[in-house]
């Protein structure tokens, strides 16, 4: 058993239910919106009714002129020229969703104008990210005349030189950060180049390719207006552009917001053959039309993982073949294959998660090491990034997983050198920039790169222990010797009167959600737990929560009831997304829980119980103010020992052997024998002291114990307990 680690809560806006801000109230009346919706709009920078309407109707977003991007006209003109000359063009892409959608839309467009076009996506396992010399030589031997990179290439300086030396041409389209030396190419299209005047720098790789298609269509269709040409490209490809943008976690503002909004609408109302097949396969029903509401969240959690899975453990070409497919039967087969690959990925992921948690419990020093660093011989390095993310979420601290899985160099041969090189993937929390941390360890790494909260690395086996020490030394400075604590942010507080179907429907108007426009998170204080149950084979928790007139179901995914350590009649604060559950054509409101904690009054009571125990145990407690009743509530009697012993004996027969003190107190209450924390704590200690039960404290911080039945022939003599004798002495000393 491992409890959730505490996280810091931040609430952007908090208001009294009867004294909402004048600004919120004014806009609420003008627009007829629910007050929380108006607060969300204010949080996003809207200041009045007009700006709120502009945001909801996306009036301020527009598509920028593609020719504002550096080298765009040069690239578009030359690609058209090479295509019309019948020369071989190869699209070189990345193996993630952004790369796959980029390859797909550029391939479809070039094919539509009669180009001789192919594509190449490297193997994640054999080749890794970016272009390789072997692949370039192979493409040259096959007659390639021009290589166009998508979602990659901006750092391929040496590879660009090889391309030119082989007599091929290179056009780079990318969206990653640029170094000072841009590779030598016929054209480099990347809005992040320092001298690029394009007004929006946060396009995904597929967004840059979309702008390239717009530019080519404008040039290739002189009879059309610029608007007509762009609309034609958008009508054909905006769905895939949206999927790639969402999957690559790009900020959903400026033209990204418009692209994703229009694209998701297309996916929902008129999906292409390939997406229809994938949507249906995702719910395991290929005979009926998929009717799920298509949101950015649905893309991120349902569609993107299936597309990504191909590149993670097989070949990304399978996903490209799906998007290019025009045959419904073939599309269905490929979609089902992607779903099967995703199931393989999930199985492998779950296996790694289980192994990683076991390693954490056995190896990690939570007291001294802020960063969890684990390595293994068998972990699939295409999956460890997902697992690292879940570990960071669970333990609220940075995590780096390293795989020494022998994947070789793509040639089919495994060498000793291969098996001694580990590939790692890391995730971090606010407070420690992961790239800065890796830079601090750069002399120990073969290569590394990434962002503040996510990065990758390669390391030699012999330098692993030094790396663990070095990165934790760095992290201790980041967190000022305190234990790292992840933070969660809520938009505003909700009250029972705010929770309505109308409010939930209005949240759809703020779509699409993503970076810069996150899914709204709310907080509600002082909710009573009416029921707790496990779902999903014990992996998730379903709660029924009440407050005033409100009764609502709350789903807490990836945590079992035992891990939550919350029970019926507890009073808790909840941080959540407000969601509409559509089950068997019946719609109901539900919470998707992000975090829970004991409400202030209950938390303070339990903290006072803990302080009381500590003061008694440390011999500094003054019992002079205690009444006889108070003393009796603290000192356990034989009947108390018997009640807990019999309860544990019963639970052990059902193979339930691990409990927190909170869990024991709740079980006792449910069995009609309420006992306070201090008394239960002392009873457990006496059980251990007198060997009445086997007691192993497996998590001192969370006070979780594992019990074992011990056959005892005679009744225990409690008078022999030094712990009990000391307790009585401390309470009757004055």
XYZ file of C-alpha atoms in Angstrom:
734
model
C 0.000 0.000 0.000
C 1.280 3.466 -0.854
C -0.707 6.601 -0.161
C -0.852 9.659 -2.363
C 1.740 12.244 -1.509
C 0.394 15.662 -0.419
C 0.191 18.380 -3.035
C -0.035 22.110 -2.614
C -3.359 23.631 -3.627
C -3.599 27.002 -5.357
C -6.925 28.653 -6.162
C -6.924 31.510 -8.680
C -10.223 33.039 -7.595
C -12.270 32.523 -4.492
C -15.470 34.385 -3.715
C -18.278 34.313 -1.224
C -21.387 32.669 -2.619
C -23.460 35.700 -1.646
C -20.833 38.321 -2.502
C -19.559 37.448 -5.960
C -17.348 40.117 -7.504
C -19.189 43.006 -9.123
C -17.411 42.298 -12.415
C -18.547 38.676 -12.473
C -22.093 39.641 -11.561
C -22.264 42.360 -14.236
C -21.055 40.114 -17.075
C -23.228 37.246 -15.845
C -26.335 39.403 -16.220
C -25.282 40.816 -19.596
C -24.517 37.462 -21.220
C -26.826 35.114 -19.333
C -23.920 32.824 -18.428
C -23.315 30.963 -15.179
C -21.072 32.868 -12.776
C -18.261 30.251 -12.771
C -18.090 30.447 -16.588
C -17.594 34.198 -16.357
C -14.877 33.701 -13.743
C -13.121 31.284 -16.118
C -13.254 33.896 -18.882
C -11.802 36.517 -16.540
C -9.013 34.090 -15.627
C -8.232 33.836 -19.362
C -7.773 37.578 -19.767
C -11.263 38.685 -20.779
C -12.237 41.954 -19.104
C -15.784 42.698 -20.274
C -18.772 41.209 -22.073
C -17.368 42.001 -25.519
C -14.045 40.262 -24.930
C -15.899 37.294 -23.411
C -17.998 36.945 -26.573
C -14.870 37.272 -28.729
C -13.249 34.424 -26.796
C -16.291 32.155 -26.960
C -16.880 32.804 -30.672
C -13.141 32.865 -31.470
C -13.512 36.221 -33.198
C -10.005 37.401 -32.361
C -8.236 34.350 -33.793
C -7.196 34.311 -37.413
C -4.866 32.415 -39.710
C -1.759 34.404 -40.520
C -0.318 34.856 -44.008
C 1.915 31.786 -44.576
C 4.378 33.866 -46.603
C 5.292 35.816 -43.480
C 7.323 32.764 -42.449
C 10.964 32.906 -43.438
C 11.816 30.873 -46.573
C 8.162 29.872 -47.049
C 7.783 31.222 -50.583
C 11.181 29.861 -51.570
C 10.299 26.403 -50.230
C 6.777 26.293 -51.690
C 7.882 27.397 -55.157
C 10.735 24.902 -55.335
C 8.712 21.942 -54.070
C 6.099 22.639 -56.744
C 8.850 22.914 -59.338
C 10.443 19.577 -58.325
C 7.030 17.890 -58.151
C 6.071 19.027 -61.655
C 9.456 17.847 -62.970
C 8.617 14.331 -61.795
C 11.629 14.057 -59.507
C 11.462 11.792 -56.473
C 10.538 13.559 -53.218
C 10.833 11.817 -49.848
C 9.206 13.187 -46.694
C 11.366 12.483 -43.644
C 9.346 12.593 -40.428
C 9.281 11.813 -36.736
C 7.540 8.809 -35.152
C 5.178 10.643 -32.806
C 1.656 11.901 -33.595
C 2.909 15.308 -34.711
C 5.364 13.661 -37.084
C 2.861 11.095 -38.380
C 0.177 13.703 -39.145
C 2.810 15.961 -40.735
C 3.983 13.173 -43.044
C 0.399 12.242 -43.884
C -0.924 15.653 -44.948
C 2.191 16.564 -46.956
C 2.134 13.177 -48.686
C -1.570 13.510 -49.545
C -1.116 17.010 -50.924
C 1.916 16.168 -53.048
C 0.220 13.052 -54.342
C -2.838 15.138 -55.273
C -0.719 17.352 -57.547
C 0.916 14.372 -59.220
C 4.268 14.309 -57.424
C 6.465 11.221 -57.197
C 6.448 11.104 -53.411
C 7.411 8.681 -50.646
C 8.026 8.927 -46.926
C 10.523 7.672 -44.374
C 10.090 7.507 -40.601
C 13.002 6.122 -38.562
C 12.558 3.310 -36.068
C 12.481 4.579 -32.486
C 14.159 1.389 -31.288
C 16.799 0.927 -33.955
C 17.554 4.439 -35.206
C 16.204 6.903 -32.678
C 15.121 10.476 -33.287
C 16.103 12.424 -36.393
C 17.958 11.665 -39.590
C 20.722 9.079 -39.803
C 23.511 8.695 -42.344
C 22.487 5.124 -43.192
C 18.926 6.111 -44.017
C 20.048 9.057 -46.134
C 22.426 6.896 -48.163
C 19.628 4.369 -48.658
C 17.230 7.047 -49.916
C 19.872 8.364 -52.298
C 20.459 4.875 -53.689
C 16.709 4.576 -54.303
C 16.723 7.685 -56.497
C 15.588 10.386 -54.092
C 16.089 13.914 -55.444
C 14.646 16.010 -52.610
C 14.181 15.391 -48.883
C 11.608 17.433 -46.990
C 11.802 17.069 -43.216
C 8.687 17.472 -41.096
C 8.741 17.912 -37.308
C 12.492 17.302 -37.365
C 15.722 18.470 -38.972
C 16.477 21.817 -37.357
C 19.526 20.417 -35.521
C 20.661 18.031 -38.302
C 23.735 20.029 -39.312
C 25.979 17.080 -40.198
C 23.194 15.160 -41.927
C 22.412 18.222 -44.051
C 26.017 18.273 -45.256
C 25.757 14.603 -46.239
C 22.543 15.245 -48.181
C 24.210 17.997 -50.180
C 27.332 15.905 -50.795
C 25.142 13.126 -52.219
C 23.592 15.560 -54.680
C 20.142 15.673 -53.073
C 18.266 18.802 -52.054
C 17.017 19.465 -48.530
C 14.069 21.511 -47.320
C 13.592 21.623 -43.553
C 10.229 22.227 -41.912
C 10.298 22.084 -38.136
C 9.012 23.823 -35.013
C 11.647 22.929 -32.414
C 14.062 25.414 -30.887
C 16.814 26.580 -33.222
C 20.493 26.688 -32.379
C 22.761 29.461 -33.628
C 23.921 27.368 -36.608
C 20.956 26.375 -38.756
C 21.658 23.421 -41.075
C 22.584 24.245 -44.657
C 19.507 23.595 -46.798
C 17.721 24.998 -49.841
C 15.098 26.410 -47.456
C 14.487 26.268 -43.714
C 10.891 26.863 -42.624
C 10.636 27.238 -38.862
C 8.890 30.145 -37.107
C 11.362 29.902 -34.217
C 14.301 31.076 -36.308
C 15.560 34.295 -34.771
C 15.100 36.324 -37.957
C 11.686 34.840 -38.858
C 8.974 37.551 -38.769
C 6.071 35.126 -38.456
C 3.853 36.506 -35.640
C 2.998 33.184 -33.957
C 5.866 30.981 -32.825
C 3.995 28.074 -31.195
C 2.796 26.046 -34.171
C 3.188 22.278 -33.990
C 5.280 20.582 -36.640
C 2.062 19.698 -38.465
C 0.996 23.341 -38.138
C 4.130 24.436 -40.007
C 3.397 21.852 -42.719
C -0.202 23.105 -42.900
C 1.114 26.616 -43.598
C 3.378 25.144 -46.289
C 0.374 23.474 -47.959
C -1.524 26.766 -47.850
C 1.429 28.525 -49.487
C 1.724 25.873 -52.216
C -2.026 25.947 -52.919
C -2.002 29.753 -53.205
C 0.873 29.551 -55.704
C -0.538 26.554 -57.566
C -4.072 27.932 -57.939
C -3.804 31.476 -59.273
C -7.516 31.488 -60.150
C -8.414 31.194 -56.465
C -8.260 33.994 -53.937
C -5.900 33.531 -50.998
C -8.886 32.899 -48.711
C -10.352 30.298 -51.094
C -7.009 28.494 -51.400
C -6.507 28.374 -47.634
C -10.094 27.203 -47.106
C -9.564 24.406 -49.619
C -6.478 23.175 -47.760
C -8.231 23.496 -44.390
C -11.259 21.546 -45.588
C -9.012 18.650 -46.612
C -6.461 18.510 -43.804
C -7.531 20.558 -40.752
C -8.633 17.429 -38.850
C -5.156 15.882 -38.900
C -3.539 19.244 -38.175
C -5.712 19.531 -35.057
C -4.856 16.020 -33.886
C -1.111 16.628 -34.255
C -1.348 20.005 -32.500
C -3.259 18.589 -29.520
C -1.032 15.517 -29.245
C 2.132 17.624 -29.218
C 0.712 19.685 -26.320
C 1.027 23.021 -28.082
C -0.452 26.205 -26.569
C -4.052 26.541 -27.720
C -4.047 30.235 -28.403
C -3.798 32.417 -31.495
C -4.190 30.369 -34.685
C -3.653 27.060 -32.848
C -6.982 27.610 -31.084
C -8.744 28.187 -34.390
C -7.034 25.207 -36.052
C -7.954 22.838 -33.230
C -11.496 24.157 -32.886
C -12.251 23.716 -36.597
C -10.381 20.424 -36.745
C -12.221 18.821 -33.830
C -15.537 19.897 -35.322
C -14.569 18.145 -38.559
C -13.536 14.968 -36.728
C -16.870 14.891 -34.907
C -19.206 15.792 -37.788
C -17.487 14.495 -40.923
C -14.517 12.262 -40.111
C -12.412 10.917 -42.963
C -12.487 7.159 -43.560
C -9.333 6.541 -41.532
C -10.476 8.513 -38.494
C -13.956 6.982 -38.589
C -12.302 3.569 -38.449
C -10.006 4.581 -35.597
C -12.824 6.187 -33.614
C -14.944 3.071 -33.933
C -12.057 0.704 -33.190
C -11.246 2.740 -30.085
C -14.595 1.830 -28.535
C -14.493 -1.724 -29.855
C -17.501 -1.318 -32.118
C -16.881 -1.245 -35.843
C -20.500 -1.837 -36.782
C -22.026 1.346 -35.432
C -21.245 4.994 -35.946
C -19.006 6.528 -33.328
C -20.948 9.253 -31.501
C -18.562 10.358 -28.777
C -18.141 14.081 -28.187
C -14.789 14.934 -29.763
C -12.770 17.196 -27.487
C -9.083 17.892 -27.173
C -9.135 15.597 -24.130
C -10.624 12.773 -26.172
C -7.903 13.222 -28.787
C -5.217 13.315 -26.109
C -6.401 10.272 -24.164
C -7.950 8.073 -26.842
C -6.721 8.829 -30.365
C -3.168 10.073 -29.749
C -2.057 7.079 -27.617
C -3.099 4.657 -30.354
C -1.211 6.578 -33.022
C 1.785 7.011 -30.733
C 1.838 3.331 -29.804
C 2.813 2.351 -33.331
C 6.007 4.387 -33.174
C 6.727 3.355 -29.605
C 6.792 -0.404 -30.034
C 6.342 -1.169 -33.762
C 6.525 1.167 -36.759
C 4.954 4.609 -37.137
C 4.407 3.769 -40.803
C 1.338 1.757 -39.764
C -0.312 4.963 -38.539
C 0.649 6.835 -41.731
C -0.767 3.996 -43.830
C -4.022 4.324 -41.895
C -4.313 8.068 -42.515
C -3.519 7.595 -46.196
C -6.013 4.766 -46.605
C -9.021 5.340 -48.868
C -10.450 1.833 -48.514
C -12.840 1.394 -45.532
C -11.947 -2.272 -45.140
C -8.205 -1.607 -45.134
C -8.714 1.357 -42.803
C -10.630 -0.813 -40.345
C -7.879 -3.445 -40.386
C -5.169 -0.844 -39.737
C -7.230 0.863 -37.014
C -7.739 -2.456 -35.256
C -4.015 -3.145 -35.563
C -3.242 0.199 -33.896
C -5.646 -0.651 -31.072
C -3.971 -4.041 -30.606
C -0.546 -2.379 -30.555
C -1.866 0.066 -27.975
C -3.029 -2.854 -25.827
C 0.498 -4.275 -26.039
C 1.798 -0.883 -24.987
C -0.605 -0.796 -22.031
C 0.428 -4.289 -20.921
C 4.099 -3.362 -21.144
C 3.425 -0.055 -19.394
C 1.583 -1.758 -16.530
C 4.417 -4.261 -16.156
C 6.992 -1.481 -15.972
C 4.847 0.493 -13.519
C 4.565 -2.513 -11.204
C 8.304 -3.162 -11.372
C 9.120 0.514 -10.894
C 6.911 0.823 -7.804
C 8.580 -2.261 -6.329
C 12.004 -0.723 -6.979
C 10.913 2.563 -5.417
C 9.747 0.821 -2.253
C 12.949 -1.228 -2.091
C 15.576 1.277 -3.216
C 14.540 4.903 -2.999
C 15.502 7.050 -0.024
C 12.601 9.505 0.200
C 14.142 11.353 3.125
C 17.353 12.346 1.362
C 16.819 12.024 -2.424
C 14.289 14.364 -4.065
C 14.691 12.721 -7.502
C 13.633 9.152 -8.181
C 16.204 7.541 -10.519
C 15.639 3.926 -11.547
C 17.225 1.679 -14.168
C 16.422 -1.738 -15.544
C 17.619 -4.152 -18.202
C 14.215 -5.070 -19.597
C 12.215 -1.845 -19.713
C 11.037 -0.810 -23.154
C 12.578 2.617 -23.676
C 9.685 3.685 -25.896
C 7.376 3.449 -22.883
C 9.420 4.597 -19.890
C 8.489 8.250 -20.465
C 4.817 7.472 -19.852
C 5.716 5.563 -16.688
C 8.010 8.355 -15.450
C 5.110 10.768 -15.827
C 2.829 8.572 -13.703
C 5.489 8.143 -11.018
C 5.976 11.904 -10.843
C 2.232 12.368 -10.512
C 1.944 9.724 -7.802
C 4.938 10.716 -5.671
C 5.029 14.466 -6.393
C 8.725 14.470 -7.198
C 10.966 14.377 -10.292
C 11.555 10.958 -11.807
C 14.040 9.588 -14.347
C 13.746 6.059 -15.697
C 16.626 4.515 -17.644
C 16.457 1.451 -19.844
C 19.444 -0.688 -20.743
C 17.180 -2.731 -23.022
C 19.382 -4.168 -25.775
C 17.783 -2.637 -28.862
C 20.955 -2.458 -30.920
C 21.708 -0.030 -33.714
C 19.053 -1.112 -36.175
C 21.377 -3.487 -38.007
C 20.071 -6.537 -36.197
C 23.314 -6.968 -34.277
C 23.557 -6.438 -30.526
C 26.954 -5.369 -29.244
C 28.390 -5.041 -25.760
C 28.530 -1.322 -26.373
C 24.774 -1.239 -27.052
C 23.944 -3.021 -23.792
C 26.070 -0.595 -21.776
C 24.254 2.495 -23.073
C 21.058 3.398 -21.247
C 18.330 5.575 -22.706
C 16.441 7.595 -20.136
C 13.276 9.636 -19.951
C 12.469 12.047 -17.162
C 9.633 14.161 -15.813
C 9.847 16.951 -13.258
C 7.687 19.253 -11.140
C 7.650 22.998 -10.672
C 10.747 24.014 -8.788
C 13.295 21.951 -10.711
C 14.034 22.630 -14.366
C 14.925 19.207 -15.730
C 17.134 20.504 -18.541
C 19.087 22.629 -16.054
C 19.470 19.559 -13.843
C 20.783 17.466 -16.740
C 23.117 20.267 -17.793
C 24.552 20.136 -14.272
C 25.324 16.452 -14.980
C 26.293 16.908 -18.636
C 29.820 15.463 -18.274
C 28.210 12.180 -17.168
C 25.808 12.000 -20.124
C 26.301 11.052 -23.761
C 23.470 13.350 -24.812
C 20.373 14.958 -23.387
C 17.667 17.449 -24.264
C 14.095 18.451 -23.675
C 12.073 20.982 -21.718
C 11.622 22.241 -18.170
C 9.334 19.396 -17.123
C 10.224 16.609 -19.595
C 13.538 15.482 -21.072
C 15.491 12.548 -22.414
C 19.073 11.376 -22.016
C 21.634 8.694 -22.848
C 24.170 7.461 -20.301
C 26.850 4.807 -19.943
C 26.138 2.122 -17.377
C 29.288 2.857 -15.385
C 28.267 6.476 -14.758
C 24.786 5.733 -13.453
C 25.559 5.887 -9.712
C 27.477 9.147 -10.079
C 24.552 10.545 -12.048
C 22.077 9.601 -9.299
C 24.179 11.386 -6.712
C 24.851 14.448 -8.868
C 21.257 15.099 -9.923
C 20.005 14.691 -6.351
C 22.658 17.135 -5.141
C 21.288 19.609 -7.693
C 17.677 18.918 -6.706
C 18.329 19.469 -3.002
C 19.370 23.012 -3.874
C 16.182 23.542 -5.894
C 13.914 22.530 -3.045
C 15.902 24.213 -0.257
C 16.393 20.928 1.582
C 12.607 20.516 1.841
C 10.746 17.556 0.423
C 9.500 18.433 -3.080
C 5.778 19.052 -3.241
C 3.873 19.237 -6.514
C 1.205 21.916 -6.827
C -2.294 21.818 -8.284
C -4.195 24.888 -9.400
C -7.944 25.411 -9.424
C -9.752 28.123 -11.358
C -12.248 28.983 -8.628
C -14.409 27.613 -5.844
C -17.779 26.075 -6.688
C -20.801 25.868 -4.433
C -23.579 23.268 -4.618
C -25.834 25.799 -6.367
C -23.189 26.183 -9.122
C -23.241 22.499 -10.057
C -25.766 22.217 -12.873
C -26.080 20.678 -16.314
C -26.157 24.195 -17.774
C -22.815 24.973 -16.141
C -21.287 21.766 -17.504
C -22.614 22.514 -21.001
C -21.164 26.032 -20.906
C -17.722 24.558 -20.270
C -17.796 23.098 -23.779
C -17.959 26.654 -25.096
C -14.446 27.282 -23.815
C -13.058 24.393 -25.882
C -10.630 23.517 -27.217
C -8.686 22.973 -24.017
C -4.963 22.518 -23.744
C -1.838 24.450 -22.829
C -2.723 28.155 -22.279
C -6.405 27.186 -22.017
C -6.476 24.296 -19.525
C -9.495 22.150 -18.718
C -11.169 24.034 -15.837
C -10.350 22.672 -12.408
C -12.625 23.629 -9.528
C -12.536 23.186 -5.779
C -15.406 22.475 -3.403
C -14.814 22.531 0.344
C -16.441 20.466 3.063
C -18.052 17.597 1.145
C -19.208 14.553 3.081
C -18.247 11.092 1.843
C -21.430 9.023 1.619
C -19.963 5.970 -0.093
C -16.612 4.625 -1.323
C -16.109 1.709 -3.704
C -13.445 0.351 -6.014
C -13.928 0.077 -9.779
C -11.819 -1.120 -12.665
C -10.587 -4.201 -10.879
C -9.596 -2.193 -7.818
C -7.436 0.289 -9.738
C -9.825 3.245 -9.441
C -12.206 4.681 -6.852
C -15.811 5.785 -7.101
C -17.126 8.093 -4.386
C -20.573 9.465 -3.632
C -20.202 12.967 -2.190
C -22.802 15.244 -0.629
C -23.052 18.848 0.433
C -26.323 20.640 1.193
C -28.737 19.492 -1.532
C -25.996 18.210 -3.833
C -25.394 14.468 -4.250
C -22.844 13.633 -6.913
C -20.638 10.793 -8.129
C -16.901 11.457 -8.156
C -14.399 9.304 -10.037
C -10.790 9.199 -8.857
C -8.749 7.322 -11.438
C -5.472 5.475 -10.804
C -5.968 5.354 -7.037
C -7.597 2.528 -5.106
C -9.743 3.209 -2.011
C -6.910 1.903 0.185
C -4.480 4.393 -1.330
C -6.899 7.273 -0.806
C -7.353 6.372 2.884
C -10.733 8.129 2.885
C -13.884 6.577 4.328
C -17.609 7.043 4.731
C -18.570 10.054 6.862
C -15.210 11.741 6.303
C -15.485 15.419 5.391
C -13.151 16.337 2.550
C -12.173 19.106 0.155
C -12.206 18.101 -3.514
C -10.353 19.454 -6.543
C -12.036 18.291 -9.740
C -13.184 18.704 -13.332
C -16.943 18.980 -13.829
C -17.957 16.372 -16.379
C -21.065 15.057 -18.134
C -21.306 11.275 -17.974
C -23.268 9.954 -20.967
C -24.144 6.318 -20.242
C -26.802 4.405 -22.177
C -28.240 7.689 -23.488
C -28.655 9.029 -19.949
C -26.651 12.110 -19.029
C -25.591 12.925 -15.484
C -23.077 15.190 -13.824
C -19.957 13.789 -12.223
C -16.649 14.963 -10.801
C -13.376 13.770 -12.253
C -11.217 14.132 -9.157
C -7.738 15.638 -9.378
C -7.015 15.544 -5.641
C -8.704 15.292 -2.257
C -7.746 16.213 1.278
C -9.424 16.196 4.659
C -11.494 19.307 5.316
C -9.869 21.838 7.623
C -11.801 20.979 10.800
C -11.268 17.238 10.444
C -7.616 17.647 9.450
C -6.992 19.867 12.475
C -8.633 17.325 14.792
C -6.507 14.481 13.465
C -3.375 16.616 13.675
C -4.229 17.432 17.316
C -4.538 13.687 18.017
C -1.109 13.124 16.502
C 0.377 15.962 18.565
C -1.242 14.530 21.704
C 0.362 11.152 21.062
C 3.762 12.743 20.417
C 3.655 14.825 23.573
C 2.680 11.800 25.706
C 5.278 9.587 24.072
C 7.993 12.232 24.476
C 7.134 12.712 28.167
C 6.208 16.401 27.850
C 2.427 16.105 28.200
C 0.746 17.819 31.155
C -2.296 15.722 32.156
C -3.475 18.097 34.900
C -6.343 19.411 32.801
C -7.693 15.996 31.844
C -10.971 14.696 33.192
C -11.459 11.061 34.143
C -13.395 10.612 30.913
C -10.488 12.046 28.889
C -8.067 9.633 30.518
C -10.346 6.674 29.794
C -10.534 7.688 26.138
C -6.740 7.512 25.891
C -5.741 4.500 28.014
C -6.771 1.257 26.282
C -8.633 -1.362 28.296
C -8.521 -5.119 27.669
C -11.852 -4.794 25.801
C -10.189 -2.333 23.394
C -7.309 -4.729 22.765
C -9.783 -7.548 22.190
C -11.879 -5.514 19.756
C -8.901 -4.598 17.577
C -7.344 -8.053 17.854
C -10.563 -9.773 16.767
C -11.076 -7.264 13.980
C -7.556 -7.816 12.613
C -7.843 -11.578 12.991
C -11.014 -11.487 10.909
C -9.397 -9.310 8.246
C -6.290 -11.514 8.112
C -8.494 -14.517 7.335
C -9.595 -12.602 4.214
C -5.956 -11.854 3.305
C -6.345 -8.204 4.312
C -3.126 -7.528 6.190
C -2.181 -3.892 5.567
C -3.915 -0.917 7.189
C -3.332 2.684 8.078
C -4.336 3.850 11.545
C -7.156 5.832 9.897
C -8.410 2.641 8.268
C -8.408 0.785 11.598
C -10.264 3.598 13.348
C -12.911 3.628 10.618
C -13.287 -0.156 10.706
C -13.757 -0.045 14.463
C -16.426 2.628 14.126
C -18.236 0.590 11.466
C -18.192 -2.368 13.876
C -19.668 -0.292 16.682
C -16.430 0.092 18.660
C -15.241 3.666 18.053
C -11.690 4.386 19.213
C -9.599 7.507 18.936
C -6.223 7.694 17.210
C -4.082 7.869 20.361
C -5.597 4.726 21.837
C -5.284 2.718 18.589
C -1.683 3.832 18.151
C -0.755 2.556 21.619
C -2.613 -0.711 21.115
C -0.604 -1.398 17.932
C 2.631 -0.690 19.767
C 1.674 -3.047 22.587
C 0.747 -5.768 20.077
C 4.247 -5.444 18.669
C 5.934 -5.243 22.081
C 4.246 -8.354 23.502
C 4.332 -10.242 20.203
C 0.554 -10.628 20.225
C 0.495 -9.931 16.475
C 3.255 -9.522 13.953
C 3.480 -5.767 13.259
C 5.618 -4.236 10.527
C 5.462 -0.469 9.960
C 5.908 -0.265 6.187
C 5.344 3.502 5.823
C 6.155 5.503 8.975
C 5.162 8.823 7.390
C 1.678 7.596 6.459
C 1.503 5.260 9.483
C 0.743 2.143 7.475
C 1.193 -1.224 9.170
C 1.314 -4.785 7.929
C -0.011 -7.355 10.395
C 0.625 -11.090 10.745
C -1.259 -13.609 12.868
C 0.784 -15.270 15.631
C -0.563 -18.295 17.460
C -0.561 -17.570 21.193
C -1.496 -20.420 23.552
C -2.224 -18.329 26.635
C -3.944 -14.987 27.084
C -1.639 -12.020 26.792
C -0.613 -10.457 30.092
C -1.026 -6.746 29.378
C 0.501 -5.872 32.747
C 3.876 -6.894 31.296
C 3.743 -4.058 28.767
C 6.310 -1.340 29.534
C 4.616 0.879 26.955
C 1.241 0.614 28.690
C 2.814 1.099 32.115
C 4.611 4.259 30.915
C 1.392 5.600 29.370
C -0.568 5.184 32.590
C 2.241 6.729 34.607
C 2.388 9.808 32.380
C -1.363 10.380 32.658
C -1.574 9.854 36.433
C 1.646 11.612 37.352
C -0.035 14.780 38.529
